[in-house]
């Protein structure tokens, strides 16, 4: 049972290193959540329309409706988790529930109750709603935990480095392993069904491992008399009175819009601009994942030396030249150069992800210092909504550019210009983030952190 106190935290104190088993125990939850999210993102539309024969417009509308439902339930989940009292704390009961629902939802989506007719459509609707529910049940309390697990500025970065590594592995599991399994099992409905049991088991096992691995994590209990004042609406409004948090959200949203455009445009860049087969995308994604994972010690060192904000700005400076290199890409470029670009992309985005996520628990702690209220999950919900809205903006913006410019010129314009501008706007927004300087000064640290 985690160490719980009302309002205040106890257990691991500032400056004390978290046990590695606890860091990994929490971080592995991102492997399950990322596998679930990316497996659905990469496969759902193709599976529903091409394999099951549902009209693409209808299938796309179902997925969009599930996304809207997912976003709408985030604040409610945050509010409920913040007010939960149990022998397992405020977060871990929802980790367990979310694990069970998420694993079942992935299997159900690819094992429809009927082969055609209304049963097929209802089965798809039910599975997508269940997926969105499980993702929210697990994800919002999960993201709230680092602000409670430690007060230490650098230990939060260490936690988030583990999350970034496992998140990257989840991209590979959902975006690369799942399609390979479908092919290995012969494709068609049977191939997807067999794949779903393996990937669904991976999702369930890693989320349960997170539940078990965080049993000794420090937690907090809210003062329900304070927390009930004004209800959900007041809590939501108060979140936007936290200036460092709002600054971080604006910066993160801008960056993620660019990332979403980059991801959406990759297939066009590879197949139309570089004239390579679709399978080449797998190599690029693998190289990017490798760059992100191996860069974690580097970005942790930069963060420790110069601060989280400085690490983010350095990562932006590394990311922009890699983006601009697409302007020189041609079908004749060497495979080593193509994969090298992927590796450098991962190296830079690893720093962007780590630094931004490490600042989130700092801004949440800032809210507690201002108000005396423990509302970690509510802030995590707002952060999650920004991520989801940004991911929805990517395909939309890409479609606008391609419809107006078209051809290779439009593809390169979308893949380079939008992410570059988004990254610059993200960096500019973060220039107004003063909390990093305050926290480092309180620790007696100096240097470029701002």
Short mmCIF file of N, CA and C in Angstrom, two decimals, residues 138-311:
data_model
loop_
_atom_site.label_atom_id
_atom_site.label_comp_id
_atom_site.label_asym_id
_atom_site.label_seq_id
_atom_site.Cartn_x
_atom_site.Cartn_y
_atom_site.Cartn_z
N UNK A 138 -7.14 4.24 -17.64
CA UNK A 138 -5.75 4.00 -17.29
C UNK A 138 -4.91 5.26 -17.42
N UNK A 139 -5.07 5.98 -18.52
CA UNK A 139 -4.13 7.04 -18.88
C UNK A 139 -4.14 8.25 -17.98
N UNK A 140 -5.32 8.71 -17.56
CA UNK A 140 -5.38 9.94 -16.77
C UNK A 140 -4.79 9.74 -15.37
N UNK A 141 -5.20 8.71 -14.62
CA UNK A 141 -4.55 8.49 -13.31
C UNK A 141 -3.06 8.19 -13.44
N UNK A 142 -2.69 7.46 -14.49
CA UNK A 142 -1.30 7.11 -14.71
C UNK A 142 -0.43 8.35 -14.86
N UNK A 143 -0.87 9.30 -15.67
CA UNK A 143 -0.09 10.50 -15.92
C UNK A 143 -0.06 11.42 -14.70
N UNK A 144 -1.01 11.24 -13.79
CA UNK A 144 -1.04 12.07 -12.58
C UNK A 144 -0.03 11.61 -11.54
N UNK A 145 0.47 10.40 -11.62
CA UNK A 145 1.26 9.80 -10.55
C UNK A 145 2.63 10.45 -10.31
N UNK A 146 3.39 10.86 -11.33
CA UNK A 146 4.73 11.41 -11.05
C UNK A 146 4.73 12.60 -10.11
N UNK A 147 3.70 13.45 -10.17
CA UNK A 147 3.67 14.61 -9.28
C UNK A 147 3.54 14.19 -7.82
N UNK A 148 3.01 12.99 -7.57
CA UNK A 148 2.87 12.48 -6.21
C UNK A 148 4.04 11.60 -5.80
N UNK A 149 4.65 10.91 -6.74
CA UNK A 149 5.66 9.90 -6.43
C UNK A 149 6.94 10.50 -5.86
N UNK A 150 7.28 11.73 -6.25
CA UNK A 150 8.48 12.38 -5.76
C UNK A 150 8.35 13.88 -5.88
N UNK A 151 8.99 14.60 -4.95
CA UNK A 151 9.05 16.06 -5.02
C UNK A 151 10.30 16.53 -5.77
N UNK A 152 11.17 15.60 -6.09
CA UNK A 152 12.47 15.98 -6.63
C UNK A 152 12.41 16.35 -8.11
N UNK A 153 12.96 17.51 -8.41
CA UNK A 153 12.97 18.07 -9.77
C UNK A 153 13.59 17.11 -10.78
N UNK A 154 14.74 16.53 -10.46
CA UNK A 154 15.45 15.66 -11.40
C UNK A 154 14.89 14.24 -11.42
N UNK A 155 14.36 13.77 -10.29
CA UNK A 155 13.76 12.44 -10.28
C UNK A 155 12.54 12.37 -11.18
N UNK A 156 11.83 13.48 -11.32
CA UNK A 156 10.68 13.50 -12.23
C UNK A 156 11.15 13.35 -13.68
N UNK A 157 12.29 13.93 -14.00
CA UNK A 157 12.87 13.72 -15.34
C UNK A 157 13.25 12.26 -15.53
N UNK A 158 13.79 11.65 -14.49
CA UNK A 158 14.16 10.24 -14.57
C UNK A 158 12.94 9.36 -14.80
N UNK A 159 11.86 9.65 -14.11
CA UNK A 159 10.61 8.92 -14.34
C UNK A 159 10.15 9.07 -15.78
N UNK A 160 10.19 10.28 -16.30
CA UNK A 160 9.70 10.53 -17.64
C UNK A 160 10.61 9.95 -18.71
N UNK A 161 11.89 9.78 -18.39
CA UNK A 161 12.78 9.13 -19.36
C UNK A 161 12.37 7.67 -19.54
N UNK A 162 11.98 7.02 -18.44
CA UNK A 162 11.48 5.65 -18.53
C UNK A 162 10.20 5.61 -19.34
N UNK A 163 9.32 6.58 -19.10
CA UNK A 163 8.07 6.62 -19.86
C UNK A 163 8.34 6.80 -21.35
N UNK A 164 9.27 7.67 -21.69
CA UNK A 164 9.57 7.93 -23.10
C UNK A 164 10.10 6.68 -23.79
N UNK A 165 10.95 5.92 -23.11
CA UNK A 165 11.49 4.69 -23.69
C UNK A 165 10.37 3.68 -23.91
N UNK A 166 9.55 3.46 -22.91
CA UNK A 166 8.46 2.48 -23.06
C UNK A 166 7.41 2.95 -24.06
N UNK A 167 7.17 4.25 -24.11
CA UNK A 167 6.24 4.79 -25.09
C UNK A 167 6.74 4.51 -26.50
N UNK A 168 8.03 4.69 -26.72
CA UNK A 168 8.63 4.41 -28.03
C UNK A 168 8.51 2.94 -28.39
N UNK A 169 8.73 2.06 -27.42
CA UNK A 169 8.56 0.63 -27.67
C UNK A 169 7.11 0.31 -28.01
N UNK A 170 6.18 1.04 -27.41
CA UNK A 170 4.77 0.85 -27.72
C UNK A 170 4.43 1.25 -29.14
N UNK A 171 5.10 2.28 -29.65
CA UNK A 171 4.90 2.66 -31.06
C UNK A 171 5.32 1.52 -31.97
N UNK A 172 6.44 0.90 -31.63
CA UNK A 172 6.91 -0.24 -32.43
C UNK A 172 5.96 -1.42 -32.32
N UNK A 173 5.46 -1.69 -31.11
CA UNK A 173 4.56 -2.82 -30.92
C UNK A 173 3.24 -2.62 -31.67
N UNK A 174 2.67 -1.42 -31.55
CA UNK A 174 1.39 -1.17 -32.19
C UNK A 174 1.49 -0.88 -33.67
N UNK A 175 2.59 -0.22 -34.07
CA UNK A 175 2.71 0.19 -35.47
C UNK A 175 3.52 -0.74 -36.34
N UNK A 176 4.34 -1.61 -35.74
CA UNK A 176 5.18 -2.51 -36.53
C UNK A 176 4.90 -3.98 -36.23
N UNK A 177 4.91 -4.35 -34.94
CA UNK A 177 4.69 -5.75 -34.57
C UNK A 177 3.30 -6.22 -34.98
N UNK A 178 2.28 -5.42 -34.70
CA UNK A 178 0.90 -5.84 -35.00
C UNK A 178 0.71 -6.14 -36.49
N UNK A 179 1.11 -5.25 -37.42
CA UNK A 179 0.96 -5.59 -38.84
C UNK A 179 1.77 -6.82 -39.25
N UNK A 180 2.95 -7.00 -38.68
CA UNK A 180 3.76 -8.18 -38.99
C UNK A 180 3.03 -9.45 -38.56
N UNK A 181 2.40 -9.42 -37.39
CA UNK A 181 1.66 -10.58 -36.90
C UNK A 181 0.47 -10.88 -37.80
N UNK A 182 -0.22 -9.85 -38.25
CA UNK A 182 -1.35 -10.06 -39.18
C UNK A 182 -0.88 -10.79 -40.43
N UNK A 183 0.24 -10.33 -40.97
CA UNK A 183 0.80 -10.96 -42.17
C UNK A 183 1.21 -12.40 -41.87
N UNK A 184 1.86 -12.61 -40.71
CA UNK A 184 2.34 -13.95 -40.36
C UNK A 184 1.19 -14.93 -40.17
N UNK A 185 0.04 -14.45 -39.73
CA UNK A 185 -1.12 -15.31 -39.52
C UNK A 185 -2.03 -15.40 -40.75
N UNK A 186 -1.54 -14.94 -41.89
CA UNK A 186 -2.27 -15.12 -43.14
C UNK A 186 -3.20 -14.00 -43.53
N UNK A 187 -3.20 -12.91 -42.80
CA UNK A 187 -4.04 -11.77 -43.15
C UNK A 187 -5.52 -12.07 -43.01
N UNK A 188 -6.35 -11.17 -43.52
CA UNK A 188 -7.79 -11.35 -43.46
C UNK A 188 -8.32 -11.31 -42.04
N UNK A 189 -9.61 -11.58 -41.86
CA UNK A 189 -10.21 -11.55 -40.52
C UNK A 189 -9.48 -12.47 -39.53
N UNK A 190 -9.09 -13.66 -39.99
CA UNK A 190 -8.39 -14.59 -39.09
C UNK A 190 -7.05 -14.07 -38.64
N UNK A 191 -6.30 -13.44 -39.54
CA UNK A 191 -5.00 -12.88 -39.18
C UNK A 191 -5.13 -11.78 -38.14
N UNK A 192 -6.12 -10.92 -38.32
CA UNK A 192 -6.34 -9.84 -37.35
C UNK A 192 -6.81 -10.40 -36.01
N UNK A 193 -7.67 -11.41 -36.06
CA UNK A 193 -8.17 -11.99 -34.81
C UNK A 193 -7.04 -12.61 -33.99
N UNK A 194 -6.17 -13.38 -34.65
CA UNK A 194 -5.06 -14.01 -33.93
C UNK A 194 -4.07 -12.97 -33.42
N UNK A 195 -3.81 -11.96 -34.24
CA UNK A 195 -2.93 -10.88 -33.80
C UNK A 195 -3.47 -10.21 -32.55
N UNK A 196 -4.78 -10.00 -32.50
CA UNK A 196 -5.37 -9.25 -31.39
C UNK A 196 -5.18 -9.95 -30.05
N UNK A 197 -5.16 -11.27 -30.04
CA UNK A 197 -4.97 -11.99 -28.78
C UNK A 197 -3.55 -11.79 -28.24
N UNK A 198 -2.58 -11.76 -29.14
CA UNK A 198 -1.20 -11.57 -28.71
C UNK A 198 -0.95 -10.13 -28.26
N UNK A 199 -1.37 -9.18 -29.08
CA UNK A 199 -1.16 -7.78 -28.74
C UNK A 199 -2.03 -7.38 -27.55
N UNK A 200 -3.26 -7.90 -27.51
CA UNK A 200 -4.13 -7.62 -26.36
C UNK A 200 -3.53 -8.14 -25.07
N UNK A 201 -2.90 -9.32 -25.13
CA UNK A 201 -2.24 -9.87 -23.94
C UNK A 201 -1.06 -9.00 -23.52
N UNK A 202 -0.33 -8.46 -24.51
CA UNK A 202 0.78 -7.56 -24.20
C UNK A 202 0.27 -6.30 -23.50
N UNK A 203 -0.81 -5.74 -24.01
CA UNK A 203 -1.40 -4.55 -23.41
C UNK A 203 -1.81 -4.83 -21.96
N UNK A 204 -2.53 -5.93 -21.76
CA UNK A 204 -2.99 -6.29 -20.42
C UNK A 204 -1.82 -6.55 -19.48
N UNK A 205 -0.85 -7.32 -19.94
CA UNK A 205 0.27 -7.71 -19.08
C UNK A 205 1.09 -6.50 -18.64
N UNK A 206 1.36 -5.57 -19.55
CA UNK A 206 2.19 -4.41 -19.19
C UNK A 206 1.44 -3.43 -18.30
N UNK A 207 0.15 -3.27 -18.52
CA UNK A 207 -0.63 -2.40 -17.64
C UNK A 207 -0.76 -3.01 -16.25
N UNK A 208 -0.95 -4.33 -16.18
CA UNK A 208 -0.99 -4.99 -14.87
C UNK A 208 0.37 -4.91 -14.18
N UNK A 209 1.45 -5.00 -14.97
CA UNK A 209 2.78 -4.86 -14.40
C UNK A 209 2.96 -3.48 -13.78
N UNK A 210 2.38 -2.47 -14.39
CA UNK A 210 2.43 -1.12 -13.84
C UNK A 210 1.65 -1.05 -12.54
N UNK A 211 0.47 -1.65 -12.52
CA UNK A 211 -0.33 -1.69 -11.29
C UNK A 211 0.46 -2.35 -10.16
N UNK A 212 1.07 -3.49 -10.45
CA UNK A 212 1.83 -4.21 -9.44
C UNK A 212 3.12 -3.49 -9.08
N UNK A 213 3.78 -2.92 -10.08
CA UNK A 213 5.08 -2.30 -9.86
C UNK A 213 5.03 -0.99 -9.11
N UNK A 214 3.85 -0.39 -8.99
CA UNK A 214 3.73 0.90 -8.29
C UNK A 214 3.08 0.73 -6.91
N UNK A 215 3.05 -0.49 -6.40
CA UNK A 215 2.39 -0.73 -5.11
C UNK A 215 3.08 0.05 -3.98
N UNK A 216 4.37 0.34 -4.12
CA UNK A 216 5.09 1.09 -3.09
C UNK A 216 5.25 2.57 -3.44
N UNK A 217 4.58 3.00 -4.49
CA UNK A 217 4.70 4.40 -4.89
C UNK A 217 4.02 5.31 -3.88
N UNK A 218 4.66 6.44 -3.62
CA UNK A 218 4.05 7.40 -2.72
C UNK A 218 2.81 7.99 -3.38
N UNK A 219 1.78 8.24 -2.57
CA UNK A 219 0.56 8.86 -3.07
C UNK A 219 0.06 9.91 -2.11
N UNK A 220 -1.08 10.50 -2.42
CA UNK A 220 -1.68 11.51 -1.56
C UNK A 220 -3.17 11.25 -1.46
N UNK A 221 -3.78 11.81 -0.44
CA UNK A 221 -5.23 11.80 -0.30
C UNK A 221 -5.73 13.24 -0.29
N UNK A 222 -6.84 13.52 -0.95
CA UNK A 222 -7.33 14.89 -1.01
C UNK A 222 -8.10 15.27 0.24
N UNK A 223 -8.20 16.55 0.48
CA UNK A 223 -9.15 17.07 1.46
C UNK A 223 -10.47 17.24 0.72
N UNK A 224 -11.41 16.29 0.93
CA UNK A 224 -12.63 16.30 0.14
C UNK A 224 -13.51 17.50 0.43
N UNK A 225 -13.38 18.08 1.61
CA UNK A 225 -14.16 19.29 1.90
C UNK A 225 -13.73 20.43 0.98
N UNK A 226 -12.39 20.56 0.80
CA UNK A 226 -11.90 21.58 -0.12
C UNK A 226 -12.19 21.20 -1.56
N UNK A 227 -11.96 19.91 -1.89
CA UNK A 227 -12.09 19.47 -3.28
C UNK A 227 -13.51 19.59 -3.79
N UNK A 228 -14.49 19.50 -2.90
CA UNK A 228 -15.88 19.54 -3.35
C UNK A 228 -16.37 20.94 -3.64
N UNK A 229 -15.63 21.96 -3.18
CA UNK A 229 -16.07 23.33 -3.38
C UNK A 229 -16.09 23.70 -4.85
N UNK A 230 -17.27 23.96 -5.39
CA UNK A 230 -17.40 24.36 -6.78
C UNK A 230 -17.49 23.21 -7.75
N UNK A 231 -17.14 22.01 -7.32
CA UNK A 231 -17.29 20.84 -8.17
C UNK A 231 -16.35 20.83 -9.35
N UNK A 232 -16.75 20.08 -10.36
CA UNK A 232 -15.92 19.85 -11.54
C UNK A 232 -15.64 21.14 -12.29
N UNK A 233 -16.66 21.99 -12.45
CA UNK A 233 -16.48 23.22 -13.23
C UNK A 233 -15.45 24.14 -12.59
N UNK A 234 -15.49 24.25 -11.26
CA UNK A 234 -14.53 25.12 -10.57
C UNK A 234 -13.11 24.56 -10.68
N UNK A 235 -13.00 23.25 -10.58
CA UNK A 235 -11.68 22.63 -10.70
C UNK A 235 -11.10 22.85 -12.09
N UNK A 236 -11.93 22.72 -13.10
CA UNK A 236 -11.51 22.93 -14.49
C UNK A 236 -11.06 24.37 -14.70
N UNK A 237 -11.85 25.32 -14.19
CA UNK A 237 -11.52 26.73 -14.35
C UNK A 237 -10.22 27.07 -13.64
N UNK A 238 -10.03 26.50 -12.47
CA UNK A 238 -8.84 26.80 -11.69
C UNK A 238 -7.57 26.32 -12.36
N UNK A 239 -7.68 25.24 -13.13
CA UNK A 239 -6.50 24.71 -13.83
C UNK A 239 -5.89 25.78 -14.73
N UNK A 240 -6.73 26.62 -15.30
CA UNK A 240 -6.24 27.63 -16.22
C UNK A 240 -5.77 28.90 -15.51
N UNK A 241 -5.83 28.89 -14.17
CA UNK A 241 -5.23 29.97 -13.40
C UNK A 241 -3.78 29.69 -13.05
N UNK A 242 -3.30 28.52 -13.43
CA UNK A 242 -1.91 28.11 -13.18
C UNK A 242 -1.09 28.51 -14.40
N UNK A 243 -0.44 29.66 -14.33
CA UNK A 243 0.22 30.21 -15.51
C UNK A 243 1.30 29.30 -16.10
N UNK A 244 2.20 28.71 -15.29
CA UNK A 244 3.19 27.81 -15.88
C UNK A 244 2.55 26.63 -16.60
N UNK A 245 1.46 26.12 -16.06
CA UNK A 245 0.77 25.01 -16.69
C UNK A 245 0.19 25.42 -18.05
N UNK A 246 -0.46 26.58 -18.08
CA UNK A 246 -1.04 27.06 -19.35
C UNK A 246 0.06 27.29 -20.38
N UNK A 247 1.18 27.87 -19.96
CA UNK A 247 2.30 28.08 -20.89
C UNK A 247 2.80 26.76 -21.45
N UNK A 248 2.94 25.76 -20.58
CA UNK A 248 3.39 24.44 -21.02
C UNK A 248 2.40 23.82 -21.99
N UNK A 249 1.11 23.94 -21.71
CA UNK A 249 0.10 23.36 -22.59
C UNK A 249 0.15 24.00 -23.98
N UNK A 250 0.29 25.31 -24.04
CA UNK A 250 0.36 25.99 -25.33
C UNK A 250 1.58 25.51 -26.11
N UNK A 251 2.72 25.43 -25.43
CA UNK A 251 3.95 24.97 -26.08
C UNK A 251 3.80 23.53 -26.57
N UNK A 252 3.28 22.68 -25.71
CA UNK A 252 3.13 21.27 -26.06
C UNK A 252 2.15 21.09 -27.21
N UNK A 253 1.06 21.84 -27.21
CA UNK A 253 0.07 21.73 -28.28
C UNK A 253 0.69 22.10 -29.63
N UNK A 254 1.42 23.20 -29.67
CA UNK A 254 2.06 23.62 -30.92
C UNK A 254 3.00 22.53 -31.44
N UNK A 255 3.84 22.01 -30.55
CA UNK A 255 4.78 20.97 -30.96
C UNK A 255 4.06 19.73 -31.48
N UNK A 256 3.01 19.29 -30.78
CA UNK A 256 2.33 18.06 -31.16
C UNK A 256 1.55 18.19 -32.45
N UNK A 257 1.10 19.39 -32.77
CA UNK A 257 0.48 19.59 -34.08
C UNK A 257 1.50 19.30 -35.17
N UNK A 258 2.71 19.81 -34.98
CA UNK A 258 3.77 19.54 -35.95
C UNK A 258 4.11 18.07 -36.04
N UNK A 259 4.17 17.39 -34.89
CA UNK A 259 4.46 15.96 -34.88
C UNK A 259 3.37 15.19 -35.62
N UNK A 260 2.11 15.57 -35.39
CA UNK A 260 1.00 14.88 -36.05
C UNK A 260 1.07 15.04 -37.57
N UNK A 261 1.44 16.23 -38.02
CA UNK A 261 1.59 16.45 -39.46
C UNK A 261 2.75 15.60 -40.00
N UNK A 262 3.85 15.55 -39.26
CA UNK A 262 5.00 14.75 -39.70
C UNK A 262 4.63 13.28 -39.84
N UNK A 263 3.92 12.76 -38.85
CA UNK A 263 3.52 11.36 -38.90
C UNK A 263 2.57 11.09 -40.06
N UNK A 264 1.63 12.00 -40.27
CA UNK A 264 0.66 11.81 -41.34
C UNK A 264 1.28 11.92 -42.73
N UNK A 265 2.35 12.71 -42.84
CA UNK A 265 2.97 12.93 -44.14
C UNK A 265 4.07 11.94 -44.47
N UNK A 266 4.48 11.11 -43.51
CA UNK A 266 5.61 10.21 -43.73
C UNK A 266 5.36 9.26 -44.89
N UNK A 267 4.18 8.68 -44.95
CA UNK A 267 3.88 7.73 -46.03
C UNK A 267 3.98 8.40 -47.40
N UNK A 268 3.53 9.66 -47.49
CA UNK A 268 3.60 10.38 -48.76
C UNK A 268 5.05 10.70 -49.12
N UNK A 269 5.83 11.11 -48.12
CA UNK A 269 7.24 11.40 -48.37
C UNK A 269 7.98 10.17 -48.89
N UNK A 270 7.74 9.05 -48.23
CA UNK A 270 8.47 7.83 -48.57
C UNK A 270 8.06 7.31 -49.94
N UNK A 271 6.78 7.22 -50.19
CA UNK A 271 6.31 6.57 -51.42
C UNK A 271 6.31 7.48 -52.64
N UNK A 272 6.03 8.78 -52.45
CA UNK A 272 5.88 9.67 -53.61
C UNK A 272 7.11 10.56 -53.84
N UNK A 273 7.68 11.10 -52.78
CA UNK A 273 8.84 11.98 -52.96
C UNK A 273 10.12 11.16 -53.14
N UNK A 274 10.29 10.12 -52.30
CA UNK A 274 11.50 9.30 -52.38
C UNK A 274 11.33 8.07 -53.27
N UNK A 275 10.11 7.80 -53.67
CA UNK A 275 9.83 6.66 -54.56
C UNK A 275 10.33 5.35 -53.97
N UNK A 276 10.08 5.16 -52.67
CA UNK A 276 10.45 3.93 -52.00
C UNK A 276 9.19 3.14 -51.66
N UNK A 277 9.32 1.84 -51.45
CA UNK A 277 8.14 1.04 -51.09
C UNK A 277 7.64 1.39 -49.69
N UNK A 278 6.39 1.07 -49.42
CA UNK A 278 5.80 1.37 -48.12
C UNK A 278 6.58 0.71 -46.98
N UNK A 279 7.16 -0.42 -47.25
CA UNK A 279 7.90 -1.13 -46.21
C UNK A 279 9.08 -0.31 -45.69
N UNK A 280 9.54 0.67 -46.47
CA UNK A 280 10.65 1.51 -46.02
C UNK A 280 10.28 2.33 -44.79
N UNK A 281 8.99 2.58 -44.62
CA UNK A 281 8.56 3.33 -43.45
C UNK A 281 8.92 2.61 -42.17
N UNK A 282 8.87 1.28 -42.20
CA UNK A 282 9.21 0.50 -41.01
C UNK A 282 10.65 0.75 -40.59
N UNK A 283 11.56 0.81 -41.57
CA UNK A 283 12.96 1.09 -41.25
C UNK A 283 13.14 2.47 -40.67
N UNK A 284 12.43 3.44 -41.22
CA UNK A 284 12.52 4.81 -40.72
C UNK A 284 12.02 4.88 -39.29
N UNK A 285 10.86 4.26 -39.03
CA UNK A 285 10.29 4.28 -37.68
C UNK A 285 11.21 3.58 -36.69
N UNK A 286 11.80 2.46 -37.11
CA UNK A 286 12.71 1.73 -36.23
C UNK A 286 13.95 2.56 -35.91
N UNK A 287 14.49 3.24 -36.94
CA UNK A 287 15.67 4.09 -36.72
C UNK A 287 15.33 5.25 -35.79
N UNK A 288 14.13 5.81 -35.96
CA UNK A 288 13.69 6.91 -35.10
C UNK A 288 13.53 6.44 -33.66
N UNK A 289 12.95 5.25 -33.49
CA UNK A 289 12.79 4.71 -32.14
C UNK A 289 14.14 4.48 -31.48
N UNK A 290 15.10 3.97 -32.25
CA UNK A 290 16.44 3.74 -31.71
C UNK A 290 17.08 5.06 -31.28
N UNK A 291 16.93 6.09 -32.09
CA UNK A 291 17.48 7.40 -31.74
C UNK A 291 16.88 7.95 -30.47
N UNK A 292 15.57 7.78 -30.31
CA UNK A 292 14.90 8.29 -29.13
C UNK A 292 15.37 7.57 -27.87
N UNK A 293 15.49 6.25 -27.96
CA UNK A 293 15.86 5.46 -26.77
C UNK A 293 17.30 5.74 -26.34
N UNK A 294 18.22 5.73 -27.29
CA UNK A 294 19.63 5.91 -26.92
C UNK A 294 19.93 7.35 -26.49
N UNK A 295 19.03 8.28 -26.84
CA UNK A 295 19.28 9.68 -26.49
C UNK A 295 18.89 10.02 -25.06
N UNK A 296 18.19 9.13 -24.37
CA UNK A 296 17.69 9.47 -23.03
C UNK A 296 18.79 9.87 -22.06
N UNK A 297 19.90 9.14 -21.96
CA UNK A 297 20.96 9.60 -21.04
C UNK A 297 21.48 10.99 -21.38
N UNK A 298 21.59 11.28 -22.68
CA UNK A 298 22.06 12.59 -23.12
C UNK A 298 21.12 13.69 -22.64
N UNK A 299 19.81 13.50 -22.87
CA UNK A 299 18.86 14.55 -22.52
C UNK A 299 18.71 14.69 -21.01
N UNK A 300 18.84 13.57 -20.29
CA UNK A 300 18.83 13.67 -18.83
C UNK A 300 20.02 14.49 -18.34
N UNK A 301 21.18 14.30 -18.97
CA UNK A 301 22.37 15.06 -18.58
C UNK A 301 22.19 16.54 -18.87
N UNK A 302 21.63 16.87 -20.04
CA UNK A 302 21.39 18.27 -20.38
C UNK A 302 20.41 18.90 -19.39
N UNK A 303 19.35 18.15 -19.06
CA UNK A 303 18.35 18.65 -18.13
C UNK A 303 18.95 18.89 -16.75
N UNK A 304 19.80 17.98 -16.30
CA UNK A 304 20.43 18.14 -14.98
C UNK A 304 21.39 19.33 -14.95
N UNK A 305 22.06 19.55 -16.05
CA UNK A 305 23.06 20.61 -16.09
C UNK A 305 22.43 21.99 -16.31
N UNK A 306 21.45 22.06 -17.21
CA UNK A 306 20.96 23.37 -17.63
C UNK A 306 19.46 23.59 -17.38
N UNK A 307 18.75 22.56 -16.97
CA UNK A 307 17.33 22.71 -16.71
C UNK A 307 16.47 22.13 -17.82
N UNK A 308 15.21 21.89 -17.49
CA UNK A 308 14.30 21.24 -18.43
C UNK A 308 13.93 22.14 -19.60
N UNK A 309 13.70 23.42 -19.31
CA UNK A 309 13.36 24.33 -20.40
C UNK A 309 14.52 24.46 -21.38
N UNK A 310 15.73 24.57 -20.87
CA UNK A 310 16.89 24.66 -21.74
C UNK A 310 17.04 23.40 -22.58
N UNK A 311 16.79 22.23 -21.97
CA UNK A 311 16.87 20.98 -22.72
C UNK A 311 15.87 20.97 -23.86
#
